Amino acid sequence: MPSPAPLLVAWALLVACGGGEVERAAAEHPRTVAKLPQPGAILLVVLDGARVDHLGVYGHAHEPMPRLADLASRAFVFEDALTASTGTNAALAALFSGLLPVEHGLGSLHEVGRERLRGSVTTLAEHLAGAGWHTLAVTALPQLAADFSGLAQGFQTYVEAPLFGERELSAQEVYFRAQRALEPILAESDPFFACLHFADARSRSRP
């Protein structure tokens, strides 16, 4: 399995999501966040349902996430990025694989027979794990369960939300689960890839 390209090596200092819950958690419990920047660390933060027209980074008058705005002021901001799908499962599969939904096979919950990532697809997590990286994901929605979606491919640690019919995880719950899972990984010197999926904005993003 090929080694990851050097351009993949990046990190982020902040974890922020709808209404500032995670920003407050990070401020109150900074131990893990403070340790994150290190060579060979990728922290991918997914804000599921966040609307561009509700973020100050993209011109909204009120900034609901000041830490995100601060990071944006010191980083590259893509102003014309598009998603491969409006469905969470399909979009994440495209993000992890670099393939369109028609290629990776995972659709929305409403597409019968397309609820799972094709086993033949190689994900970013699989590439990195094969190159010696620790791989970790924490998800907020029941529909992202490993047995159901197949999105756990390549993740050595995959922390799921409760089962269907139960509530999704809050931003704080995702943050603290990630903190606990990251502590033993940060104690080692190996590179790591961590994906944190937040869904609080989904209920707030509808007009």
PDB file of C-alpha atoms in Angstrom:
ATOM      1  CA  MET A   1       0.000   0.000   0.000  1.00  0.00           C
ATOM      2  CA  PRO A   2       1.523   3.379  -0.969  1.00  0.00           C
ATOM      3  CA  SER A   3       2.684   5.881   1.612  1.00  0.00           C
ATOM      4  CA  PRO A   4       0.579   9.038   2.070  1.00  0.00           C
ATOM      5  CA  ALA A   5       1.685  12.102   0.167  1.00  0.00           C
ATOM      6  CA  PRO A   6       3.481  14.752   2.261  1.00  0.00           C
ATOM      7  CA  LEU A   7       0.725  17.244   1.468  1.00  0.00           C
ATOM      8  CA  LEU A   8      -1.685  15.159   3.544  1.00  0.00           C
ATOM      9  CA  VAL A   9       0.220  15.979   6.719  1.00  0.00           C
ATOM     10  CA  ALA A  10      -1.630  18.818   8.439  1.00  0.00           C
ATOM     11  CA  TRP A  11      -3.322  19.618  11.707  1.00  0.00           C
ATOM     12  CA  ALA A  12      -5.958  21.848  13.238  1.00  0.00           C
ATOM     13  CA  LEU A  13      -5.995  23.426  16.672  1.00  0.00           C
ATOM     14  CA  LEU A  14      -9.706  23.837  17.018  1.00  0.00           C
ATOM     15  CA  VAL A  15     -12.793  21.726  17.228  1.00  0.00           C
ATOM     16  CA  ALA A  16     -15.930  23.854  16.823  1.00  0.00           C
ATOM     17  CA  CYS A  17     -19.561  23.149  16.109  1.00  0.00           C
ATOM     18  CA  GLY A  18     -23.051  24.622  16.163  1.00  0.00           C
ATOM     19  CA  GLY A  19     -23.636  27.131  18.911  1.00  0.00           C
ATOM     20  CA  GLY A  20     -20.190  26.883  20.484  1.00  0.00           C
ATOM     21  CA  GLU A  21     -20.656  23.777  22.686  1.00  0.00           C
ATOM     22  CA  VAL A  22     -17.341  22.283  21.632  1.00  0.00           C
ATOM     23  CA  GLU A  23     -15.550  25.610  21.852  1.00  0.00           C
ATOM     24  CA  ARG A  24     -16.601  25.840  25.498  1.00  0.00           C
ATOM     25  CA  ALA A  25     -15.566  22.237  26.131  1.00  0.00           C
ATOM     26  CA  ALA A  26     -12.168  22.851  24.549  1.00  0.00           C
ATOM     27  CA  ALA A  27     -11.645  25.955  26.677  1.00  0.00           C
ATOM     28  CA  GLU A  28     -12.624  24.169  29.885  1.00  0.00           C
ATOM     29  CA  HIS A  29     -10.634  21.005  29.154  1.00  0.00           C
ATOM     30  CA  PRO A  30      -7.657  22.073  26.992  1.00  0.00           C
ATOM     31  CA  ARG A  31      -5.361  19.124  27.763  1.00  0.00           C
ATOM     32  CA  THR A  32      -5.951  17.072  24.600  1.00  0.00           C
ATOM     33  CA  VAL A  33      -6.397  19.998  22.226  1.00  0.00           C
ATOM     34  CA  ALA A  34      -3.167  21.580  23.443  1.00  0.00           C
ATOM     35  CA  LYS A  35      -1.223  18.421  22.551  1.00  0.00           C
ATOM     36  CA  LEU A  36      -2.619  17.960  19.051  1.00  0.00           C
ATOM     37  CA  PRO A  37      -0.111  19.929  16.908  1.00  0.00           C
ATOM     38  CA  GLN A  38       2.744  17.564  16.152  1.00  0.00           C
ATOM     39  CA  PRO A  39       4.513  16.269  13.029  1.00  0.00           C
ATOM     40  CA  GLY A  40       2.387  13.736  11.216  1.00  0.00           C
ATOM     41  CA  ALA A  41      -1.004  14.644  12.663  1.00  0.00           C
ATOM     42  CA  ILE A  42      -4.231  15.092  10.691  1.00  0.00           C
ATOM     43  CA  LEU A  43      -7.357  16.253  12.479  1.00  0.00           C
ATOM     44  CA  LEU A  44     -10.376  16.250  10.188  1.00  0.00           C
ATOM     45  CA  VAL A  45     -13.388  18.052  11.694  1.00  0.00           C
ATOM     46  CA  VAL A  46     -16.711  17.511   9.902  1.00  0.00           C
ATOM     47  CA  LEU A  47     -19.493  19.991  10.714  1.00  0.00           C
ATOM     48  CA  ASP A  48     -22.507  18.132   9.367  1.00  0.00           C
ATOM     49  CA  GLY A  49     -25.269  20.496   8.227  1.00  0.00           C
ATOM     50  CA  ALA A  50     -23.336  23.734   8.734  1.00  0.00           C
ATOM     51  CA  ARG A  51     -24.614  26.403   6.335  1.00  0.00           C
ATOM     52  CA  VAL A  52     -22.181  28.699   4.579  1.00  0.00           C
ATOM     53  CA  ASP A  53     -24.602  31.619   4.828  1.00  0.00           C
ATOM     54  CA  HIS A  54     -24.673  31.257   8.633  1.00  0.00           C
ATOM     55  CA  LEU A  55     -20.904  31.520   9.172  1.00  0.00           C
ATOM     56  CA  GLY A  56     -19.033  34.775   9.648  1.00  0.00           C
ATOM     57  CA  VAL A  57     -16.063  33.268   7.805  1.00  0.00           C
ATOM     58  CA  TYR A  58     -18.192  33.424   4.659  1.00  0.00           C
ATOM     59  CA  GLY A  59     -19.715  36.847   5.258  1.00  0.00           C
ATOM     60  CA  HIS A  60     -22.530  36.387   7.785  1.00  0.00           C
ATOM     61  CA  ALA A  61     -22.941  39.414  10.063  1.00  0.00           C
ATOM     62  CA  HIS A  62     -22.915  37.293  13.228  1.00  0.00           C
ATOM     63  CA  GLU A  63     -20.048  34.882  13.879  1.00  0.00           C
ATOM     64  CA  PRO A  64     -21.334  31.855  15.860  1.00  0.00           C
ATOM     65  CA  MET A  65     -17.888  30.237  15.992  1.00  0.00           C
ATOM     66  CA  PRO A  66     -15.163  32.781  16.822  1.00  0.00           C
ATOM     67  CA  ARG A  67     -12.440  30.118  17.100  1.00  0.00           C
ATOM     68  CA  LEU A  68     -13.212  29.005  13.566  1.00  0.00           C
ATOM     69  CA  ALA A  69     -13.009  32.626  12.440  1.00  0.00           C
ATOM     70  CA  ASP A  70      -9.658  33.001  14.190  1.00  0.00           C
ATOM     71  CA  LEU A  71      -8.320  29.869  12.514  1.00  0.00           C
ATOM     72  CA  ALA A  72      -9.622  31.072   9.138  1.00  0.00           C
ATOM     73  CA  SER A  73      -7.775  34.368   9.549  1.00  0.00           C
ATOM     74  CA  ARG A  74      -4.513  32.401   9.666  1.00  0.00           C
ATOM     75  CA  ALA A  75      -5.312  29.639   7.182  1.00  0.00           C
ATOM     76  CA  PHE A  76      -6.391  28.875   3.628  1.00  0.00           C
ATOM     77  CA  VAL A  77     -10.144  29.299   3.198  1.00  0.00           C
ATOM     78  CA  PHE A  78     -11.778  27.661   0.198  1.00  0.00           C
ATOM     79  CA  GLU A  79     -14.639  29.840  -0.977  1.00  0.00           C
ATOM     80  CA  ASP A  80     -15.887  27.722  -3.878  1.00  0.00           C
ATOM     81  CA  ALA A  81     -15.768  24.161  -2.490  1.00  0.00           C
ATOM     82  CA  LEU A  82     -18.528  21.729  -3.484  1.00  0.00           C
ATOM     83  CA  THR A  83     -19.683  18.478  -1.910  1.00  0.00           C
ATOM     84  CA  ALA A  84     -20.105  15.269  -3.887  1.00  0.00           C
ATOM     85  CA  SER A  85     -23.494  14.696  -2.236  1.00  0.00           C
ATOM     86  CA  THR A  86     -25.966  16.407   0.080  1.00  0.00           C
ATOM     87  CA  GLY A  87     -26.421  13.123   1.966  1.00  0.00           C
ATOM     88  CA  THR A  88     -24.163  12.639   4.996  1.00  0.00           C
ATOM     89  CA  ASN A  89     -23.179   9.026   4.305  1.00  0.00           C
ATOM     90  CA  ALA A  90     -22.445   9.553   0.620  1.00  0.00           C
ATOM     91  CA  ALA A  91     -20.555  12.795   1.252  1.00  0.00           C
ATOM     92  CA  LEU A  92     -18.322  11.217   3.926  1.00  0.00           C
ATOM     93  CA  ALA A  93     -17.613   8.225   1.718  1.00  0.00           C
ATOM     94  CA  ALA A  94     -16.583  10.613  -1.073  1.00  0.00           C
ATOM     95  CA  LEU A  95     -14.381  12.539   1.357  1.00  0.00           C
ATOM     96  CA  PHE A  96     -12.665   9.360   2.560  1.00  0.00           C
ATOM     97  CA  SER A  97     -12.271   7.777  -0.881  1.00  0.00           C
ATOM     98  CA  GLY A  98     -11.980  10.629  -3.375  1.00  0.00           C
ATOM     99  CA  LEU A  99     -14.725   8.947  -5.436  1.00  0.00           C
ATOM    100  CA  LEU A 100     -18.204  10.029  -6.494  1.00  0.00           C
ATOM    101  CA  PRO A 101     -21.185   8.233  -4.913  1.00  0.00           C
ATOM    102  CA  VAL A 102     -21.819   6.292  -8.110  1.00  0.00           C
ATOM    103  CA  GLU A 103     -18.281   4.903  -7.754  1.00  0.00           C
ATOM    104  CA  HIS A 104     -17.999   4.240  -4.014  1.00  0.00           C
ATOM    105  CA  GLY A 105     -21.522   2.807  -3.853  1.00  0.00           C
ATOM    106  CA  LEU A 106     -22.774   4.437  -0.650  1.00  0.00           C
ATOM    107  CA  GLY A 107     -25.924   6.507  -1.039  1.00  0.00           C
ATOM    108  CA  SER A 108     -28.437   7.976   1.356  1.00  0.00           C
ATOM    109  CA  LEU A 109     -30.720   6.107   3.729  1.00  0.00           C
ATOM    110  CA  HIS A 110     -33.476   6.511   1.129  1.00  0.00           C
ATOM    111  CA  GLU A 111     -31.583   4.655  -1.614  1.00  0.00           C
ATOM    112  CA  VAL A 112     -32.354   0.966  -1.112  1.00  0.00           C
ATOM    113  CA  GLY A 113     -29.350  -1.226  -1.824  1.00  0.00           C
ATOM    114  CA  ARG A 114     -26.898   1.666  -1.509  1.00  0.00           C
ATOM    115  CA  GLU A 115     -26.527   1.868   2.261  1.00  0.00           C
ATOM    116  CA  ARG A 116     -22.977   0.540   2.426  1.00  0.00           C
ATOM    117  CA  LEU A 117     -19.525   1.504   1.103  1.00  0.00           C
ATOM    118  CA  ARG A 118     -18.212  -0.978  -1.441  1.00  0.00           C
ATOM    119  CA  GLY A 119     -15.566  -3.274   0.042  1.00  0.00           C
ATOM    120  CA  SER A 120     -13.380  -2.817  -3.038  1.00  0.00           C
ATOM    121  CA  VAL A 121     -12.948   0.895  -2.267  1.00  0.00           C
ATOM    122  CA  THR A 122      -9.713   1.889  -0.518  1.00  0.00           C
ATOM    123  CA  THR A 123     -10.154   4.761   1.909  1.00  0.00           C
ATOM    124  CA  LEU A 124      -7.740   7.419   3.147  1.00  0.00           C
ATOM    125  CA  ALA A 125      -7.781   5.757   6.568  1.00  0.00           C
ATOM    126  CA  GLU A 126      -6.722   2.456   5.001  1.00  0.00           C
ATOM    127  CA  HIS A 127      -3.836   4.131   3.161  1.00  0.00           C
ATOM    128  CA  LEU A 128      -2.643   5.853   6.330  1.00  0.00           C
ATOM    129  CA  ALA A 129      -3.075   2.778   8.548  1.00  0.00           C
ATOM    130  CA  GLY A 130      -1.077   0.766   6.024  1.00  0.00           C
ATOM    131  CA  ALA A 131       1.712   3.339   6.301  1.00  0.00           C
ATOM    132  CA  GLY A 132       1.882   3.011  10.091  1.00  0.00           C
ATOM    133  CA  TRP A 133      -0.498   5.781  11.170  1.00  0.00           C
ATOM    134  CA  HIS A 134      -2.987   5.446  14.011  1.00  0.00           C
ATOM    135  CA  THR A 135      -6.495   6.032  12.653  1.00  0.00           C
ATOM    136  CA  LEU A 136      -9.464   7.156  14.744  1.00  0.00           C
ATOM    137  CA  ALA A 137     -13.008   8.353  14.057  1.00  0.00           C
ATOM    138  CA  VAL A 138     -15.818   9.516  16.343  1.00  0.00           C
ATOM    139  CA  THR A 139     -19.259   9.859  14.750  1.00  0.00           C
ATOM    140  CA  ALA A 140     -22.422  11.557  15.987  1.00  0.00           C
ATOM    141  CA  LEU A 141     -25.146   9.832  13.945  1.00  0.00           C
ATOM    142  CA  PRO A 142     -26.484   6.259  14.246  1.00  0.00           C
ATOM    143  CA  GLN A 143     -26.608   5.944  10.443  1.00  0.00           C
ATOM    144  CA  LEU A 144     -22.782   6.004  10.358  1.00  0.00           C
ATOM    145  CA  ALA A 145     -22.502   2.742  12.320  1.00  0.00           C
ATOM    146  CA  ALA A 146     -19.707   0.534  11.027  1.00  0.00           C
ATOM    147  CA  ASP A 147     -21.865  -2.537  10.358  1.00  0.00           C
ATOM    148  CA  PHE A 148     -24.425  -0.453   8.510  1.00  0.00           C
ATOM    149  CA  SER A 149     -22.424   2.077   6.475  1.00  0.00           C
ATOM    150  CA  GLY A 150     -19.026   0.431   6.082  1.00  0.00           C
ATOM    151  CA  LEU A 151     -17.380   3.803   6.780  1.00  0.00           C
ATOM    152  CA  ALA A 152     -15.143   2.272   9.447  1.00  0.00           C
ATOM    153  CA  GLN A 153     -12.861   0.852   6.753  1.00  0.00           C
ATOM    154  CA  GLY A 154      -9.274   1.583   7.785  1.00  0.00           C
ATOM    155  CA  PHE A 155     -10.090   3.103  11.177  1.00  0.00           C
ATOM    156  CA  GLN A 156      -8.397   1.183  13.972  1.00  0.00           C
ATOM    157  CA  THR A 157     -10.666   2.955  16.478  1.00  0.00           C
ATOM    158  CA  TYR A 158     -14.204   3.790  15.358  1.00  0.00           C
ATOM    159  CA  VAL A 159     -16.388   5.284  18.098  1.00  0.00           C
ATOM    160  CA  GLU A 160     -20.036   5.149  17.067  1.00  0.00           C
ATOM    161  CA  ALA A 161     -23.174   6.991  18.094  1.00  0.00           C
ATOM    162  CA  PRO A 162     -26.026   5.053  19.763  1.00  0.00           C
ATOM    163  CA  LEU A 163     -28.171   2.692  17.701  1.00  0.00           C
ATOM    164  CA  PHE A 164     -31.090   3.734  15.483  1.00  0.00           C
ATOM    165  CA  GLY A 165     -34.029   5.083  17.420  1.00  0.00           C
ATOM    166  CA  GLU A 166     -31.789   6.682  20.027  1.00  0.00           C
ATOM    167  CA  ARG A 167     -30.630  10.280  20.006  1.00  0.00           C
ATOM    168  CA  GLU A 168     -27.500  11.390  18.161  1.00  0.00           C
ATOM    169  CA  LEU A 169     -24.418  12.419  20.107  1.00  0.00           C
ATOM    170  CA  SER A 170     -24.089  16.055  21.091  1.00  0.00           C
ATOM    171  CA  ALA A 171     -21.003  18.057  20.186  1.00  0.00           C
ATOM    172  CA  GLN A 172     -19.710  17.807  23.738  1.00  0.00           C
ATOM    173  CA  GLU A 173     -20.163  14.023  23.772  1.00  0.00           C
ATOM    174  CA  VAL A 174     -18.217  13.671  20.518  1.00  0.00           C
ATOM    175  CA  TYR A 175     -15.477  15.929  21.863  1.00  0.00           C
ATOM    176  CA  PHE A 176     -15.042  14.034  25.140  1.00  0.00           C
ATOM    177  CA  ARG A 177     -15.180  10.613  23.475  1.00  0.00           C
ATOM    178  CA  ALA A 178     -12.484  11.794  21.087  1.00  0.00           C
ATOM    179  CA  GLN A 179     -10.426  13.123  23.988  1.00  0.00           C
ATOM    180  CA  ARG A 180     -10.506   9.760  25.766  1.00  0.00           C
ATOM    181  CA  ALA A 181      -9.650   7.850  22.584  1.00  0.00           C
ATOM    182  CA  LEU A 182      -6.808  10.207  21.664  1.00  0.00           C
ATOM    183  CA  GLU A 183      -5.017  10.188  25.015  1.00  0.00           C
ATOM    184  CA  PRO A 184      -3.191   6.829  24.529  1.00  0.00           C
ATOM    185  CA  ILE A 185      -2.401   7.719  20.910  1.00  0.00           C
ATOM    186  CA  LEU A 186      -0.914  11.100  21.850  1.00  0.00           C
ATOM    187  CA  ALA A 187       1.298   9.367  24.402  1.00  0.00           C
ATOM    188  CA  GLU A 188       3.120   7.696  21.497  1.00  0.00           C
ATOM    189  CA  SER A 189       5.213   9.326  18.795  1.00  0.00           C
ATOM    190  CA  ASP A 190       3.538   7.676  15.797  1.00  0.00           C
ATOM    191  CA  PRO A 191       1.559   9.864  13.380  1.00  0.00           C
ATOM    192  CA  PHE A 192      -2.232   9.783  13.610  1.00  0.00           C
ATOM    193  CA  PHE A 193      -5.321  10.621  11.591  1.00  0.00           C
ATOM    194  CA  ALA A 194      -8.451  11.526  13.591  1.00  0.00           C
ATOM    195  CA  CYS A 195     -11.870  12.345  12.139  1.00  0.00           C
ATOM    196  CA  LEU A 196     -14.432  14.022  14.397  1.00  0.00           C
ATOM    197  CA  HIS A 197     -17.973  14.195  13.030  1.00  0.00           C
ATOM    198  CA  PHE A 198     -20.385  16.697  14.621  1.00  0.00           C
ATOM    199  CA  ALA A 199     -24.084  16.840  13.778  1.00  0.00           C
ATOM    200  CA  ASP A 200     -25.474  19.580  16.062  1.00  0.00           C
ATOM    201  CA  ALA A 201     -25.815  21.996  13.153  1.00  0.00           C
ATOM    202  CA  ARG A 202     -28.134  19.689  11.218  1.00  0.00           C
ATOM    203  CA  SER A 203     -31.234  20.689  13.177  1.00  0.00           C
ATOM    204  CA  ARG A 204     -30.241  24.365  13.029  1.00  0.00           C
ATOM    205  CA  SER A 205     -29.369  24.560   9.339  1.00  0.00           C
ATOM    206  CA  ARG A 206     -32.899  24.304   7.968  1.00  0.00           C
ATOM    207  CA  PRO A 207     -34.635  27.581   7.045  1.00  0.00           C
TER     208      PRO A 207
END
